[in-house]
Structures are given as C-alpha cells and as structure tokens.
Amino acid sequence: MKLNSRAQSAQNPHNHSPIVLVHGLFGSLDNLGILAAT
C-alpha cells in the first residue's frame, strides 16, 4: 500500500494535497524505521 501511495503521488506531482503530504511523511518515517531496525 505504501508503494501504491508513492506511485500515485509520483504520477500526480501537481496534486499537493495534505493527504499526499502526510503519506509522504509517514513513508519517510517508515523507511527510517526500517533502516534503523536493520
């Protein structure tokens, strides 16, 4: 689901909605968490 949300935001670069921004922030946090866990 995370990849799908990123793909959608990439396909719609001009659609700067709060939901997309929130998804981007959570995606970054998830990546940092995964990197820290490894």
PDB file of N, CA and C in Angstrom:
ATOM      1  N   MET A   1       0.834  -1.201   0.000  1.00  0.00           N
ATOM      2  CA  MET A   1       0.000   0.000   0.000  1.00  0.00           C
ATOM      3  C   MET A   1       0.869   1.251   0.000  1.00  0.00           C
ATOM      4  N   LYS A   2       2.005   1.182   0.677  1.00  0.00           N
ATOM      5  CA  LYS A   2       2.904   2.330   0.723  1.00  0.00           C
ATOM      6  C   LYS A   2       3.438   2.630  -0.678  1.00  0.00           C
ATOM      7  N   LEU A   3       3.826   1.560  -1.393  1.00  0.00           N
ATOM      8  CA  LEU A   3       4.357   1.747  -2.736  1.00  0.00           C
ATOM      9  C   LEU A   3       3.290   2.342  -3.642  1.00  0.00           C
ATOM     10  N   ASN A   4       2.046   1.883  -3.482  1.00  0.00           N
ATOM     11  CA  ASN A   4       0.961   2.403  -4.300  1.00  0.00           C
ATOM     12  C   ASN A   4       0.759   3.892  -4.047  1.00  0.00           C
ATOM     13  N   SER A   5       0.788   4.306  -2.780  1.00  0.00           N
ATOM     14  CA  SER A   5       0.575   5.713  -2.459  1.00  0.00           C
ATOM     15  C   SER A   5       1.699   6.554  -3.048  1.00  0.00           C
ATOM     16  N   ARG A   6       2.925   6.039  -3.000  1.00  0.00           N
ATOM     17  CA  ARG A   6       4.050   6.783  -3.564  1.00  0.00           C
ATOM     18  C   ARG A   6       3.922   6.869  -5.072  1.00  0.00           C
ATOM     19  N   ALA A   7       3.486   5.779  -5.698  1.00  0.00           N
ATOM     20  CA  ALA A   7       3.321   5.767  -7.148  1.00  0.00           C
ATOM     21  C   ALA A   7       2.269   6.789  -7.563  1.00  0.00           C
ATOM     22  N   GLN A   8       1.174   6.859  -6.807  1.00  0.00           N
ATOM     23  CA  GLN A   8       0.118   7.810  -7.129  1.00  0.00           C
ATOM     24  C   GLN A   8       0.619   9.243  -6.982  1.00  0.00           C
ATOM     25  N   SER A   9       1.387   9.517  -5.925  1.00  0.00           N
ATOM     26  CA  SER A   9       1.895  10.867  -5.712  1.00  0.00           C
ATOM     27  C   SER A   9       2.890  11.217  -6.814  1.00  0.00           C
ATOM     28  N   ALA A  10       3.654  10.215  -7.285  1.00  0.00           N
ATOM     29  CA  ALA A  10       4.623  10.450  -8.350  1.00  0.00           C
ATOM     30  C   ALA A  10       3.895  10.738  -9.662  1.00  0.00           C
ATOM     31  N   GLN A  11       2.773  10.055  -9.878  1.00  0.00           N
ATOM     32  CA  GLN A  11       2.005  10.258 -11.097  1.00  0.00           C
ATOM     33  C   GLN A  11       1.283  11.602 -11.072  1.00  0.00           C
ATOM     34  N   ASN A  12       0.998  12.112  -9.872  1.00  0.00           N
ATOM     35  CA  ASN A  12       0.299  13.391  -9.740  1.00  0.00           C
ATOM     36  C   ASN A  12       1.169  14.387  -8.973  1.00  0.00           C
ATOM     37  N   PRO A  13       2.272  14.855  -9.581  1.00  0.00           N
ATOM     38  CA  PRO A  13       3.190  15.754  -8.872  1.00  0.00           C
ATOM     39  C   PRO A  13       2.564  17.104  -8.568  1.00  0.00           C
ATOM     40  N   HIS A  14       1.522  17.483  -9.331  1.00  0.00           N
ATOM     41  CA  HIS A  14       0.906  18.791  -9.117  1.00  0.00           C
ATOM     42  C   HIS A  14      -0.194  18.730  -8.070  1.00  0.00           C
ATOM     43  N   ASN A  15      -0.520  17.519  -7.606  1.00  0.00           N
ATOM     44  CA  ASN A  15      -1.607  17.377  -6.633  1.00  0.00           C
ATOM     45  C   ASN A  15      -1.018  17.393  -5.230  1.00  0.00           C
ATOM     46  N   HIS A  16      -0.775  18.598  -4.694  1.00  0.00           N
ATOM     47  CA  HIS A  16      -0.165  18.720  -3.366  1.00  0.00           C
ATOM     48  C   HIS A  16      -1.261  18.814  -2.307  1.00  0.00           C
ATOM     49  N   SER A  17      -1.922  17.695  -2.072  1.00  0.00           N
ATOM     50  CA  SER A  17      -2.975  17.672  -1.054  1.00  0.00           C
ATOM     51  C   SER A  17      -2.386  17.239   0.279  1.00  0.00           C
ATOM     52  N   PRO A  18      -2.993  17.656   1.394  1.00  0.00           N
ATOM     53  CA  PRO A  18      -2.491  17.277   2.727  1.00  0.00           C
ATOM     54  C   PRO A  18      -2.350  15.772   2.877  1.00  0.00           C
ATOM     55  N   ILE A  19      -3.254  15.015   2.270  1.00  0.00           N
ATOM     56  CA  ILE A  19      -3.199  13.548   2.389  1.00  0.00           C
ATOM     57  C   ILE A  19      -1.914  13.032   1.752  1.00  0.00           C
ATOM     58  N   VAL A  20      -1.579  13.547   0.573  1.00  0.00           N
ATOM     59  CA  VAL A  20      -0.360  13.103  -0.109  1.00  0.00           C
ATOM     60  C   VAL A  20       0.860  13.472   0.721  1.00  0.00           C
ATOM     61  N   LEU A  21       0.859  14.685   1.290  1.00  0.00           N
ATOM     62  CA  LEU A  21       1.994  15.109   2.116  1.00  0.00           C
ATOM     63  C   LEU A  21       2.126  14.211   3.330  1.00  0.00           C
ATOM     64  N   VAL A  22       0.998  13.883   3.956  1.00  0.00           N
ATOM     65  CA  VAL A  22       1.025  13.014   5.138  1.00  0.00           C
ATOM     66  C   VAL A  22       1.556  11.635   4.759  1.00  0.00           C
ATOM     67  N   HIS A  23       1.095  11.108   3.623  1.00  0.00           N
ATOM     68  CA  HIS A  23       1.580   9.797   3.175  1.00  0.00           C
ATOM     69  C   HIS A  23       3.079   9.844   2.942  1.00  0.00           C
ATOM     70  N   GLY A  24       3.552  10.935   2.363  1.00  0.00           N
ATOM     71  CA  GLY A  24       4.989  11.071   2.124  1.00  0.00           C
ATOM     72  C   GLY A  24       5.765  11.092   3.429  1.00  0.00           C
ATOM     73  N   LEU A  25       5.244  11.833   4.422  1.00  0.00           N
ATOM     74  CA  LEU A  25       5.931  11.900   5.719  1.00  0.00           C
ATOM     75  C   LEU A  25       5.964  10.531   6.385  1.00  0.00           C
ATOM     76  N   PHE A  26       4.827   9.846   6.388  1.00  0.00           N
ATOM     77  CA  PHE A  26       4.783   8.519   7.013  1.00  0.00           C
ATOM     78  C   PHE A  26       5.689   7.553   6.264  1.00  0.00           C
ATOM     79  N   GLY A  27       5.732   7.668   4.946  1.00  0.00           N
ATOM     80  CA  GLY A  27       6.605   6.791   4.169  1.00  0.00           C
ATOM     81  C   GLY A  27       8.060   7.016   4.540  1.00  0.00           C
ATOM     82  N   SER A  28       8.457   8.280   4.707  1.00  0.00           N
ATOM     83  CA  SER A  28       9.836   8.580   5.088  1.00  0.00           C
ATOM     84  C   SER A  28      10.135   8.031   6.476  1.00  0.00           C
ATOM     85  N   LEU A  29       9.197   8.211   7.403  1.00  0.00           N
ATOM     86  CA  LEU A  29       9.391   7.704   8.766  1.00  0.00           C
ATOM     87  C   LEU A  29       9.516   6.188   8.749  1.00  0.00           C
ATOM     88  N   ASP A  30       8.701   5.527   7.932  1.00  0.00           N
ATOM     89  CA  ASP A  30       8.767   4.064   7.849  1.00  0.00           C
ATOM     90  C   ASP A  30      10.124   3.637   7.308  1.00  0.00           C
ATOM     91  N   ASN A  31      10.625   4.332   6.301  1.00  0.00           N
ATOM     92  CA  ASN A  31      11.932   3.987   5.744  1.00  0.00           C
ATOM     93  C   ASN A  31      13.022   4.162   6.791  1.00  0.00           C
ATOM     94  N   LEU A  32      12.972   5.253   7.543  1.00  0.00           N
ATOM     95  CA  LEU A  32      13.971   5.483   8.594  1.00  0.00           C
ATOM     96  C   LEU A  32      13.888   4.384   9.644  1.00  0.00           C
ATOM     97  N   GLY A  33      12.675   3.990   9.999  1.00  0.00           N
ATOM     98  CA  GLY A  33      12.491   2.932  10.992  1.00  0.00           C
ATOM     99  C   GLY A  33      13.072   1.617  10.501  1.00  0.00           C
ATOM    100  N   ILE A  34      12.856   1.314   9.222  1.00  0.00           N
ATOM    101  CA  ILE A  34      13.383   0.065   8.654  1.00  0.00           C
ATOM    102  C   ILE A  34      14.905   0.111   8.632  1.00  0.00           C
ATOM    103  N   LEU A  35      15.460   1.248   8.233  1.00  0.00           N
ATOM    104  CA  LEU A  35      16.922   1.372   8.193  1.00  0.00           C
ATOM    105  C   LEU A  35      17.506   1.239   9.591  1.00  0.00           C
ATOM    106  N   ALA A  36      16.834   1.830  10.571  1.00  0.00           N
ATOM    107  CA  ALA A  36      17.331   1.769  11.946  1.00  0.00           C
ATOM    108  C   ALA A  36      17.214   0.344  12.494  1.00  0.00           C
ATOM    109  N   ALA A  37      16.184  -0.380  12.064  1.00  0.00           N
ATOM    110  CA  ALA A  37      15.962  -1.737  12.584  1.00  0.00           C
ATOM    111  C   ALA A  37      16.994  -2.711  12.014  1.00  0.00           C
ATOM    112  N   THR A  38      17.452  -2.474  10.808  1.00  0.00           N
ATOM    113  CA  THR A  38      18.390  -3.424  10.189  1.00  0.00           C
ATOM    114  C   THR A  38      19.768  -3.297  10.796  1.00  0.00           C
TER     115      THR A  38
END
